[in-house]
Amino acid sequence: SLFQIDNKGNHLLVHEESSINVPAIAAAHVIKRYIAQAADELSFEVGDIVSVIDMPPKELTSWWRG
């Protein structure tokens, strides 16, 4: 297992196959709180920084992976 630190300094225990090790292609600064509505979504607080790992074309989906 690997340890990662989130943007609030909390230690995260992650499995080696976790997508947390996918290189980021962008970063997003959260300006509006969002509560996950499904198991494959992330919750965000204002001020969080999200590492974006996939940005499909807008004509395919409006969702990014982070």
Tab-separated table of C-alpha atoms in Angstrom:
chain	number	residue	atom	x	y	z
A	1	SER	CA	0.000	0.000	0.000
A	2	LEU	CA	1.021	3.574	-0.582
A	3	PHE	CA	0.406	6.707	1.468
A	4	GLN	CA	-0.742	9.904	-0.188
A	5	ILE	CA	-1.588	13.252	1.387
A	6	ASP	CA	-4.704	15.106	0.353
A	7	ASN	CA	-4.856	18.884	-0.064
A	8	LYS	CA	-5.816	19.318	3.604
A	9	GLY	CA	-2.771	17.389	4.867
A	10	ASN	CA	-4.703	14.222	5.730
A	11	HIS	CA	-2.923	10.910	5.100
A	12	LEU	CA	-4.689	8.542	2.722
A	13	LEU	CA	-3.942	4.834	2.479
A	14	VAL	CA	-4.292	3.781	-1.162
A	15	HIS	CA	-3.887	0.504	-2.987
A	16	GLU	CA	-1.222	0.347	-5.680
A	17	GLU	CA	-3.819	-0.268	-8.386
A	18	SER	CA	-5.727	2.841	-7.342
A	19	SER	CA	-6.247	5.535	-9.973
A	20	ILE	CA	-4.797	8.034	-7.473
A	21	ASN	CA	-1.439	7.264	-9.122
A	22	VAL	CA	-2.632	8.282	-12.602
A	23	PRO	CA	-0.731	11.433	-13.655
A	24	ALA	CA	-2.840	14.589	-13.535
A	25	ILE	CA	-3.419	16.471	-16.790
A	26	ALA	CA	-4.828	19.562	-15.067
A	27	ALA	CA	-5.773	20.951	-11.670
A	28	ALA	CA	-9.109	22.470	-10.723
A	29	HIS	CA	-9.714	24.932	-7.875
A	30	VAL	CA	-13.113	24.334	-6.295
A	31	ILE	CA	-15.275	27.463	-6.051
A	32	LYS	CA	-18.608	25.797	-5.177
A	33	ARG	CA	-19.346	23.038	-2.664
A	34	TYR	CA	-20.591	19.788	-4.198
A	35	ILE	CA	-21.869	16.700	-2.396
A	36	ALA	CA	-21.414	13.429	-4.289
A	37	GLN	CA	-24.704	12.071	-5.630
A	38	ALA	CA	-23.381	8.627	-6.631
A	39	ALA	CA	-20.633	6.173	-5.639
A	40	ASP	CA	-18.456	7.244	-8.590
A	41	GLU	CA	-18.588	10.972	-7.722
A	42	LEU	CA	-16.401	13.111	-5.461
A	43	SER	CA	-17.533	15.616	-2.843
A	44	PHE	CA	-15.800	19.005	-2.904
A	45	GLU	CA	-15.445	21.871	-0.465
A	46	VAL	CA	-14.646	25.444	-1.533
A	47	GLY	CA	-10.876	25.808	-1.751
A	48	ASP	CA	-10.145	22.154	-2.559
A	49	ILE	CA	-7.726	21.420	-5.387
A	50	VAL	CA	-8.668	18.513	-7.647
A	51	SER	CA	-6.129	16.680	-9.790
A	52	VAL	CA	-7.905	16.115	-13.103
A	53	ILE	CA	-6.915	12.801	-14.700
A	54	ASP	CA	-9.336	12.691	-17.650
A	55	MET	CA	-11.173	15.412	-19.601
A	56	PRO	CA	-13.329	13.789	-22.309
A	57	PRO	CA	-14.523	16.013	-25.191
A	58	LYS	CA	-17.524	18.174	-24.230
A	59	GLU	CA	-19.668	16.523	-26.921
A	60	LEU	CA	-19.236	13.150	-25.155
A	61	THR	CA	-19.787	14.177	-21.524
A	62	SER	CA	-19.664	17.169	-19.198
A	63	TRP	CA	-17.932	15.094	-16.493
A	64	TRP	CA	-14.205	14.991	-15.776
A	65	ARG	CA	-12.365	12.387	-13.700
A	66	GLY	CA	-10.313	13.536	-10.737
